[in-house]
Amino acid sequence: MSAGFMSVGDLARRADFTLGAASISPSTRVIRGAAGEATLEPRAMQVLTALTDAGERVVTRADLFSRCWGNAAVGDDSLNRAIADIRRAMRAAGADVVIETVPRTGYRLTIRKVATPRGRPSRRGLMIAAPAVAVAAAAATGLWQMRSSRTQAETAMLIAQADQAARTGLPEGYQRAAQRLDRVVALQPRNAEAWGRLALVQAYLVEVSSAAETAGAVAAVQEAARRALALDPRQADAMGALAILPPYFGDWRAAERRLDAVLAQAPRHLPTLDARSFLHVSVGRALEGSRDRVAFTPASPPNAEYLYRLIYAHWMLGRVEAADRAADRVLQLWPRHPGAWFGRLWTLAFTGRASRALAHVEDAAGRPVLPDWMVETLRASMVALEGRRPADVARAVERVLSDVPRGPSPSVNAFLILNGLGEIDRAFEVATAYLLEEGPLMASVRWRPGQVSVNDQRRRKTNMLFTPVAAEMRADRRFLELTRRIGLADYWAKAGVTPDFLAGRPAAPG
C-alpha cells in the first residue's frame, strides 16, 4: 500500500462514502445499513477506511499497522480487535460488507452479491414452467437440506474450536475464539448460544484490552449479549458476560449482586462461578472463595484460567501439596502458561522453598516470555528470600520498587515479594501507590500495550491483599485504614459479612 499514515484527525476530513448498500461516515465513525446504525472506535474506522481505499485488493497486516498505527509499538491483538469491531458494526447495521481474512497475509473488503429478479414472467410462461418448477423445487429442497447439514457441521466445528481456544485463558486464545464465533453468527444469525458465547469471549477480551480499545470492546460485548438475549432471555453466557463486564474495583457489592443474579438463573454457570470466587477472594472472603473454587473446578472441562487459580485456592486453604499438584496439572497441559508459572513461583517462594523458586526462575526453557528486567528482579528476590542476607534483601527491595511504574503486574509482584521479605512498610507504600495513587511511589494502575501481565493483573485488583504471605500486613493497624479508603470496609458493612482476617478479632474500641 503506497498511502502513508492516516491519523484520527484525517478521518474528520474524509468525505462520506458508500460500500454496497451501506453508508460510511468516517468523520462521525458511523455505519448506516438496512438494520440501523452502528459506531466504530476511531482505530477501527481507520482500518475500514484503509481497506476501502484498497478496493478489493488484499491489504497486508504490515500495511494496516503502518497506515493506521504509524510508529506506535502495538501487538497483533490490536489489529485483530479492530477487525472484530468492524465486523460487529457491520452485522449490527445490517450492512452487506464482508471483511475477508486472507490466511497469513491480511484482509480484503468485499460486498456480498445478492441476486435480484430481472422482470415479471407472463402467466403463460408460468404455466409452461410449472412442471419444471416443481422438479427444480424438489432439487432445491434437497440442495437446501445438504447446505443446512453442511452449515450445522461447520458451526459445530467452529464452536468446538472456539471453546478449545478460549480454554487457554490467554488473550490470543480469546481472540481466536472470537474470530470463530464471528463466523458462526454470520452463518447462523439466530443462534442464541453462539451469540452468548461470543459475548462471553468478548467480555474476557475487555479485560485484556488497552485503555484506548476498551470502549469498542465493551460495545461488542453488549451488542452480542443483546442479540443472544433477544433470541433467548435466559441465555446464561450472555447474562454472565454482562455481569462480568464492568470492573470490580470499588464496585464490589454491585458486582456481587450481578453475579448472584446470574447464578440464581444458572447455578452451574462456570464462568460466573469463577468470577464470583475471584471476587470473594478480592474482598477478603478468601476462604469462602477458595472453597467454592475447589468445589466447582473439578467438574469443569480443563481450562487454564480456572486451573491456575486453583493453585492459589489451595494455597489460601493451607493445602500446599494440593497447590503443587494443581500447578503440575496446568503446566503439563499448558507449559509456560504465565498464570500457572507465577502461581507455582509464589507458592514455592512463600512456603519455605525459596531455593526451588530460584531454580524455577532460572529454568529458561520452562519460563514464559518475560523481559530481562523482570527475570532479573525475580532472580534477585528469590536469592534474597533464600539467604535473607541484608545486602541481598536491600538489592531485591531496590529492584522491585524501581519496577512499580512499569505496569500493574510489577506492582502486584512487588507487593508479594516485599511481604515475603518482611518489608511491611515498603509493602504499604506499594499498596498505597497502586490502590490509591498516593505516596512517594508512582505506580502504573492500567495495563498498556507492550507491558507484561497475567490476565487477572491487567486492571487494579485487591486479591493479593488476602494471600497468606500478606498475613503480617493484615495484622498491622494501617491495613484497616487502607481497606476503608479503597471502599472494602463499606462493602463489608453493606454485604453484612466479616472478612477472614477480622473473624475472631475483638472489635476496636468505639
Coordinates of N, CA and C in Angstrom, one line a residue, residues 213-382:
E213 N -8.8 1.0 23.6 CA -9.7 0.0 22.9 C -10.9 -0.5 23.7
T214 N -10.9 -0.1 25.0 CA -11.9 -0.6 25.9 C -13.4 -0.3 25.5
A215 N -13.6 1.0 25.0 CA -15.0 1.3 24.7 C -15.5 0.5 23.6
G216 N -14.7 0.2 22.5 CA -15.2 -0.6 21.4 C -15.4 -2.0 21.9
A217 N -14.5 -2.5 22.7 CA -14.6 -3.9 23.2 C -15.9 -4.1 24.1
V218 N -16.2 -3.1 24.9 CA -17.4 -3.1 25.7 C -18.6 -3.1 24.8
A219 N -18.6 -2.3 23.8 CA -19.8 -2.2 22.9 C -20.0 -3.5 22.2
A220 N -18.9 -4.2 21.9 CA -19.0 -5.5 21.2 C -19.7 -6.5 22.1
V221 N -19.3 -6.5 23.4 CA -20.0 -7.4 24.4 C -21.4 -7.2 24.5
Q222 N -21.8 -5.9 24.6 CA -23.2 -5.5 24.8 C -24.0 -5.9 23.6
E223 N -23.5 -5.7 22.4 CA -24.2 -6.0 21.2 C -24.4 -7.5 21.1
A224 N -23.4 -8.3 21.3 CA -23.6 -9.7 21.2 C -24.5 -10.3 22.3
A225 N -24.4 -9.7 23.5 CA -25.3 -10.2 24.5 C -26.8 -9.8 24.2
R226 N -27.0 -8.6 23.7 CA -28.3 -8.2 23.3 C -28.9 -9.1 22.3
R227 N -28.1 -9.5 21.3 CA -28.6 -10.4 20.2 C -29.0 -11.7 20.8
A228 N -28.1 -12.2 21.7 CA -28.4 -13.5 22.4 C -29.7 -13.5 23.2
L229 N -29.8 -12.5 24.0 CA -31.0 -12.4 24.9 C -32.3 -12.1 24.2
A230 N -32.2 -11.4 23.0 CA -33.4 -11.2 22.2 C -33.9 -12.6 21.7
L231 N -33.0 -13.5 21.5 CA -33.4 -14.8 21.0 C -33.7 -15.8 22.1
D232 N -33.0 -15.6 23.3 CA -33.3 -16.5 24.4 C -33.0 -15.6 25.7
P233 N -34.0 -15.1 26.3 CA -33.9 -14.2 27.5 C -33.1 -14.9 28.7
R234 N -32.9 -16.2 28.7 CA -32.2 -16.9 29.8 C -30.9 -17.4 29.3
Q235 N -30.3 -16.9 28.2 CA -29.1 -17.4 27.7 C -28.0 -17.1 28.7
A236 N -27.4 -18.1 29.4 CA -26.5 -17.9 30.5 C -25.2 -17.2 30.2
D237 N -24.6 -17.6 29.0 CA -23.4 -16.9 28.7 C -23.5 -15.4 28.5
A238 N -24.6 -15.0 27.8 CA -24.9 -13.6 27.6 C -25.1 -12.9 29.0
M239 N -25.9 -13.5 29.9 CA -26.1 -12.9 31.2 C -24.8 -12.8 31.9
G240 N -24.0 -13.9 31.9 CA -22.7 -13.9 32.5 C -21.8 -12.9 32.0
A241 N -21.8 -12.7 30.7 CA -20.9 -11.7 30.1 C -21.2 -10.3 30.6
L242 N -22.5 -9.9 30.7 CA -22.9 -8.6 31.2 C -22.5 -8.4 32.6
A243 N -22.6 -9.5 33.4 CA -22.3 -9.5 34.8 C -20.8 -9.3 35.1
I244 N -20.0 -10.0 34.3 CA -18.6 -10.0 34.5 C -18.0 -8.7 33.9
L245 N -18.7 -8.0 33.0 CA -18.1 -7.0 32.2 C -17.5 -5.8 33.0
P246 N -18.2 -5.1 33.9 CA -17.7 -3.9 34.5 C -16.5 -4.3 35.4
P247 N -15.6 -3.4 35.7 CA -14.5 -3.7 36.7 C -15.1 -3.8 38.1
Y248 N -14.4 -4.6 38.9 CA -14.9 -4.9 40.3 C -14.4 -3.8 41.2
F249 N -13.2 -3.3 41.0 CA -12.5 -2.4 42.0 C -13.4 -1.2 42.4
G250 N -13.7 -1.1 43.7 CA -14.6 -0.1 44.2 C -16.1 -0.3 44.0
D251 N -16.4 -1.4 43.3 CA -17.8 -1.6 43.0 C -18.2 -3.1 43.3
W252 N -17.6 -3.6 44.4 CA -17.7 -5.0 44.7 C -19.1 -5.4 45.0
R253 N -19.9 -4.7 45.7 CA -21.2 -5.1 46.1 C -22.1 -5.2 44.9
A254 N -22.0 -4.2 44.0 CA -22.9 -4.3 42.8 C -22.4 -5.4 41.9
A255 N -21.1 -5.7 41.8 CA -20.6 -6.8 41.0 C -21.1 -8.1 41.6
E256 N -21.1 -8.2 42.9 CA -21.5 -9.5 43.5 C -23.0 -9.7 43.3
R257 N -23.8 -8.7 43.3 CA -25.2 -8.8 43.0 C -25.5 -9.3 41.6
R258 N -24.7 -8.7 40.7 CA -24.9 -9.1 39.3 C -24.6 -10.6 39.1
L259 N -23.5 -11.0 39.7 CA -23.1 -12.4 39.6 C -24.1 -13.4 40.3
D260 N -24.6 -13.0 41.4 CA -25.6 -13.8 42.1 C -26.8 -13.9 41.3
A261 N -27.2 -12.8 40.6 CA -28.4 -12.9 39.8 C -28.3 -13.9 38.7
V262 N -27.1 -13.9 38.1 CA -26.9 -14.9 37.0 C -27.0 -16.3 37.6
L263 N -26.3 -16.6 38.7 CA -26.3 -17.9 39.3 C -27.7 -18.3 39.8
A264 N -28.6 -17.4 40.1 CA -29.9 -17.7 40.5 C -30.7 -18.4 39.3
Q265 N -30.3 -17.9 38.1 CA -30.9 -18.5 36.9 C -30.1 -19.7 36.4
A266 N -28.8 -19.7 36.5 CA -28.0 -20.8 36.0 C -26.9 -21.1 37.1
P267 N -27.3 -21.9 38.1 CA -26.4 -22.1 39.2 C -25.1 -22.8 38.9
R268 N -25.0 -23.4 37.8 CA -23.7 -24.1 37.5 C -23.0 -23.5 36.3
H269 N -23.2 -22.2 36.1 CA -22.5 -21.5 35.0 C -21.1 -21.2 35.5
L270 N -20.2 -22.0 34.9 CA -18.8 -21.9 35.3 C -18.1 -20.6 35.3
P271 N -18.2 -19.8 34.1 CA -17.6 -18.5 34.1 C -18.0 -17.6 35.2
T272 N -19.3 -17.7 35.6 CA -19.8 -16.8 36.7 C -19.4 -17.3 38.0
L273 N -19.3 -18.6 38.2 CA -18.8 -19.2 39.4 C -17.3 -18.8 39.6
D274 N -16.6 -18.8 38.5 CA -15.2 -18.4 38.5 C -15.0 -16.9 38.9
A275 N -15.9 -16.1 38.3 CA -15.8 -14.7 38.6 C -16.2 -14.4 40.0
R276 N -17.2 -15.1 40.5 CA -17.6 -14.8 41.9 C -16.6 -15.3 42.9
S277 N -15.9 -16.4 42.7 CA -14.9 -16.9 43.5 C -13.7 -15.9 43.6
F278 N -13.3 -15.4 42.4 CA -12.3 -14.4 42.4 C -12.7 -13.1 43.1
L279 N -13.9 -12.7 43.0 CA -14.4 -11.5 43.7 C -14.3 -11.7 45.2
H280 N -14.8 -12.9 45.7 CA -14.8 -13.1 47.1 C -13.4 -13.1 47.7
V281 N -12.4 -13.6 47.0 CA -11.0 -13.5 47.4 C -10.6 -12.0 47.5
S282 N -11.0 -11.3 46.5 CA -10.6 -9.9 46.4 C -11.2 -9.0 47.5
V283 N -12.3 -9.4 48.2 CA -12.9 -8.7 49.2 C -12.6 -9.3 50.6
G284 N -11.7 -10.1 50.7 CA -11.3 -10.7 52.0 C -12.0 -11.9 52.4
R285 N -12.9 -12.5 51.5 CA -13.6 -13.7 51.9 C -12.8 -14.9 51.1
A286 N -11.5 -14.9 51.4 CA -10.7 -15.8 50.6 C -11.0 -17.3 50.9
L287 N -11.3 -17.6 52.1 CA -11.6 -19.0 52.5 C -12.9 -19.4 51.7
E288 N -13.9 -18.6 51.7 CA -15.2 -18.9 51.0 C -14.9 -19.1 49.5
G289 N -14.2 -18.1 49.0 CA -14.0 -18.1 47.5 C -13.1 -19.3 47.1
S290 N -12.2 -19.6 48.0 CA -11.3 -20.7 47.7 C -12.0 -22.1 47.8
R291 N -12.8 -22.2 48.8 CA -13.6 -23.5 48.9 C -14.5 -23.6 47.7
D292 N -15.2 -22.6 47.3 CA -16.0 -22.6 46.1 C -15.3 -23.1 44.9
R293 N -14.1 -22.5 44.7 CA -13.3 -22.9 43.5 C -12.9 -24.4 43.6
V294 N -12.5 -24.8 44.8 CA -12.1 -26.3 44.9 C -13.3 -27.1 44.6
A295 N -14.5 -26.7 44.9 CA -15.7 -27.5 44.6 C -16.1 -27.5 43.2
F296 N -16.0 -26.4 42.5 CA -16.6 -26.4 41.1 C -15.5 -26.7 40.0
T297 N -14.2 -26.5 40.3 CA -13.2 -26.6 39.2 C -13.1 -28.1 38.7
P298 N -13.1 -29.1 39.6 CA -13.0 -30.5 39.1 C -14.1 -30.9 38.1
A299 N -15.3 -30.2 38.2 CA -16.4 -30.6 37.3 C -16.3 -29.8 36.0
S300 N -15.4 -28.9 35.8 CA -15.3 -28.1 34.6 C -14.4 -28.8 33.6
P301 N -14.6 -28.6 32.3 CA -13.6 -29.0 31.3 C -12.2 -28.3 31.6
P302 N -11.1 -28.9 31.3 CA -9.8 -28.3 31.5 C -9.8 -26.9 31.0
N303 N -9.5 -26.0 31.8 CA -9.4 -24.5 31.5 C -8.2 -23.9 32.2
A304 N -7.3 -23.4 31.5 CA -6.1 -22.9 32.1 C -6.3 -21.9 33.2
E305 N -7.3 -21.0 33.0 CA -7.5 -19.9 33.9 C -8.1 -20.4 35.2
Y306 N -9.1 -21.3 35.1 CA -9.7 -22.0 36.3 C -8.6 -22.7 37.1
L307 N -7.8 -23.5 36.3 CA -6.8 -24.4 37.0 C -5.7 -23.6 37.6
Y308 N -5.2 -22.5 37.0 CA -4.1 -21.8 37.7 C -4.6 -21.1 38.9
R309 N -5.8 -20.6 38.9 CA -6.4 -20.0 40.1 C -6.6 -21.0 41.2
L310 N -6.8 -22.3 40.8 CA -6.9 -23.4 41.8 C -5.6 -23.5 42.6
I311 N -4.5 -23.2 42.0 CA -3.2 -23.2 42.8 C -3.3 -22.3 44.0
Y312 N -3.8 -21.1 43.7 CA -4.0 -20.1 44.8 C -5.0 -20.5 45.8
A313 N -6.1 -21.1 45.4 CA -7.2 -21.5 46.3 C -6.6 -22.5 47.3
H314 N -5.9 -23.5 46.8 CA -5.3 -24.5 47.7 C -4.3 -23.8 48.7
W315 N -3.5 -22.9 48.2 CA -2.5 -22.2 49.0 C -3.2 -21.4 50.1
M316 N -4.3 -20.7 49.8 CA -5.1 -20.0 50.8 C -5.7 -20.9 51.8
L317 N -6.0 -22.1 51.4 CA -6.6 -23.0 52.4 C -5.6 -23.8 53.1
G318 N -4.3 -23.5 52.9 CA -3.2 -24.2 53.6 C -2.9 -25.6 53.1
R319 N -3.3 -25.8 51.9 CA -3.1 -27.2 51.3 C -1.9 -27.1 50.3
V320 N -0.7 -27.0 50.8 CA 0.4 -26.8 49.9 C 0.6 -27.9 48.9
E321 N 0.5 -29.2 49.4 CA 0.7 -30.3 48.4 C -0.4 -30.3 47.3
A322 N -1.6 -29.9 47.7 CA -2.7 -29.8 46.6 C -2.4 -28.7 45.7
A323 N -1.8 -27.6 46.2 CA -1.4 -26.5 45.3 C -0.3 -26.9 44.3
D324 N 0.6 -27.7 44.8 CA 1.7 -28.2 43.9 C 1.1 -29.1 42.8
R325 N 0.2 -30.0 43.2 CA -0.5 -30.9 42.2 C -1.2 -30.1 41.2
A326 N -1.9 -29.0 41.6 CA -2.7 -28.2 40.7 C -1.7 -27.5 39.7
A327 N -0.6 -27.1 40.2 CA 0.4 -26.4 39.3 C 1.0 -27.4 38.4
D328 N 1.3 -28.7 38.8 CA 1.7 -29.7 37.9 C 0.8 -29.9 36.8
R329 N -0.5 -30.0 37.1 CA -1.5 -30.3 36.1 C -1.6 -29.2 35.1
V330 N -1.7 -28.0 35.5 CA -1.9 -27.0 34.5 C -0.7 -26.7 33.6
L331 N 0.5 -26.9 34.2 CA 1.7 -26.7 33.5 C 2.0 -27.9 32.5
Q332 N 1.5 -29.1 32.8 CA 1.5 -30.2 31.9 C 0.6 -29.9 30.7
L333 N -0.5 -29.4 30.9 CA -1.5 -29.1 29.8 C -1.1 -27.9 29.0
W334 N -0.6 -26.8 29.7 CA -0.2 -25.6 29.1 C 1.2 -25.2 29.6
P335 N 2.2 -25.8 29.1 CA 3.6 -25.4 29.5 C 3.8 -23.9 29.3
R336 N 4.5 -23.3 30.3 CA 4.9 -21.9 30.2 C 3.7 -20.9 30.3
H337 N 2.6 -21.4 30.7 CA 1.5 -20.5 30.9 C 1.8 -19.5 32.0
P338 N 1.7 -18.2 31.7 CA 2.1 -17.2 32.6 C 1.4 -17.3 34.0
G339 N 0.1 -17.4 34.0 CA -0.6 -17.5 35.3 C -0.2 -18.7 36.1
A340 N 0.0 -19.9 35.4 CA 0.4 -21.1 36.1 C 1.8 -21.0 36.6
W341 N 2.7 -20.4 35.8 CA 4.1 -20.2 36.1 C 4.3 -19.4 37.4
F342 N 3.5 -18.2 37.4 CA 3.6 -17.4 38.6 C 3.0 -18.0 39.8
G343 N 1.9 -18.8 39.6 CA 1.3 -19.5 40.7 C 2.2 -20.4 41.4
R344 N 3.0 -21.2 40.5 CA 4.0 -22.1 41.1 C 5.1 -21.3 41.8
L345 N 5.5 -20.2 41.2 CA 6.6 -19.4 41.8 C 6.3 -19.0 43.2
W346 N 5.1 -18.3 43.3 CA 4.7 -17.8 44.6 C 4.5 -18.8 45.7
T347 N 3.9 -19.9 45.3 CA 3.7 -21.0 46.3 C 5.0 -21.6 46.7
L348 N 6.0 -21.7 45.8 CA 7.3 -22.2 46.2 C 8.0 -21.1 47.1
A349 N 8.0 -19.9 46.7 CA 8.7 -18.8 47.3 C 8.2 -18.6 48.8
F350 N 6.9 -18.7 49.0 CA 6.4 -18.2 50.2 C 5.9 -19.4 51.1
T351 N 6.4 -20.6 50.8 CA 6.1 -21.7 51.7 C 7.4 -22.4 52.1
G352 N 8.5 -21.6 52.2 CA 9.7 -22.1 52.7 C 10.6 -22.8 51.7
R353 N 10.3 -22.6 50.4 CA 11.1 -23.3 49.4 C 11.7 -22.3 48.4
A354 N 12.4 -21.3 48.9 CA 12.9 -20.3 48.0 C 14.0 -20.8 47.1
S355 N 14.7 -21.8 47.5 CA 15.8 -22.4 46.6 C 15.1 -23.0 45.4
R356 N 14.0 -23.7 45.6 CA 13.3 -24.3 44.4 C 12.6 -23.2 43.6
A357 N 12.2 -22.1 44.2 CA 11.6 -21.0 43.5 C 12.7 -20.3 42.6
L358 N 13.9 -20.2 43.1 CA 15.0 -19.7 42.4 C 15.3 -20.6 41.2
A359 N 15.3 -21.9 41.4 CA 15.5 -22.8 40.2 C 14.4 -22.7 39.2
H360 N 13.2 -22.4 39.7 CA 12.1 -22.2 38.8 C 12.3 -21.0 37.9
V361 N 12.8 -19.9 38.5 CA 13.1 -18.7 37.7 C 14.3 -19.0 36.7
E362 N 15.3 -19.7 37.2 CA 16.5 -20.0 36.3 C 16.2 -20.9 35.2
D363 N 15.1 -21.7 35.2 CA 14.8 -22.6 34.1 C 14.2 -21.9 32.9
A364 N 15.1 -21.4 32.1 CA 14.7 -20.6 30.9 C 13.7 -21.4 30.0
A365 N 14.0 -22.7 29.9 CA 13.1 -23.5 29.0 C 11.7 -23.6 29.4
G366 N 11.5 -23.5 30.7 CA 10.1 -23.6 31.2 C 9.5 -22.3 31.6
R367 N 10.2 -21.2 31.3 CA 9.7 -19.9 31.7 C 8.9 -19.3 30.6
P368 N 7.8 -18.6 30.9 CA 7.1 -17.8 29.9 C 8.0 -16.7 29.3
V369 N 7.6 -16.1 28.3 CA 8.4 -15.0 27.7 C 8.2 -13.8 28.6
L370 N 9.3 -13.4 29.3 CA 9.3 -12.3 30.2 C 10.5 -11.4 29.8
P371 N 10.4 -10.1 30.1 CA 11.5 -9.2 29.8 C 12.7 -9.4 30.7
D372 N 13.9 -9.1 30.3 CA 15.1 -9.4 31.0 C 15.0 -8.7 32.4
W373 N 14.5 -7.5 32.4 CA 14.5 -6.8 33.7 C 13.6 -7.5 34.8
M374 N 12.5 -8.1 34.3 CA 11.6 -8.8 35.2 C 12.3 -10.1 35.7
V375 N 12.9 -10.8 34.8 CA 13.6 -12.0 35.2 C 14.7 -11.7 36.3
E376 N 15.4 -10.6 36.0 CA 16.5 -10.3 37.0 C 15.9 -9.9 38.3
T377 N 14.8 -9.2 38.3 CA 14.1 -8.8 39.6 C 13.7 -10.1 40.3
L378 N 13.1 -11.0 39.6 CA 12.6 -12.2 40.3 C 13.8 -13.0 40.8
R379 N 14.9 -13.1 40.0 CA 16.0 -13.8 40.4 C 16.6 -13.2 41.7
A380 N 16.8 -11.9 41.7 CA 17.3 -11.2 42.9 C 16.4 -11.4 44.1
S381 N 15.1 -11.4 43.9 CA 14.1 -11.6 45.0 C 14.2 -13.0 45.6
M382 N 14.3 -14.0 44.7 CA 14.4 -15.4 45.2 C 15.7 -15.6 46.0

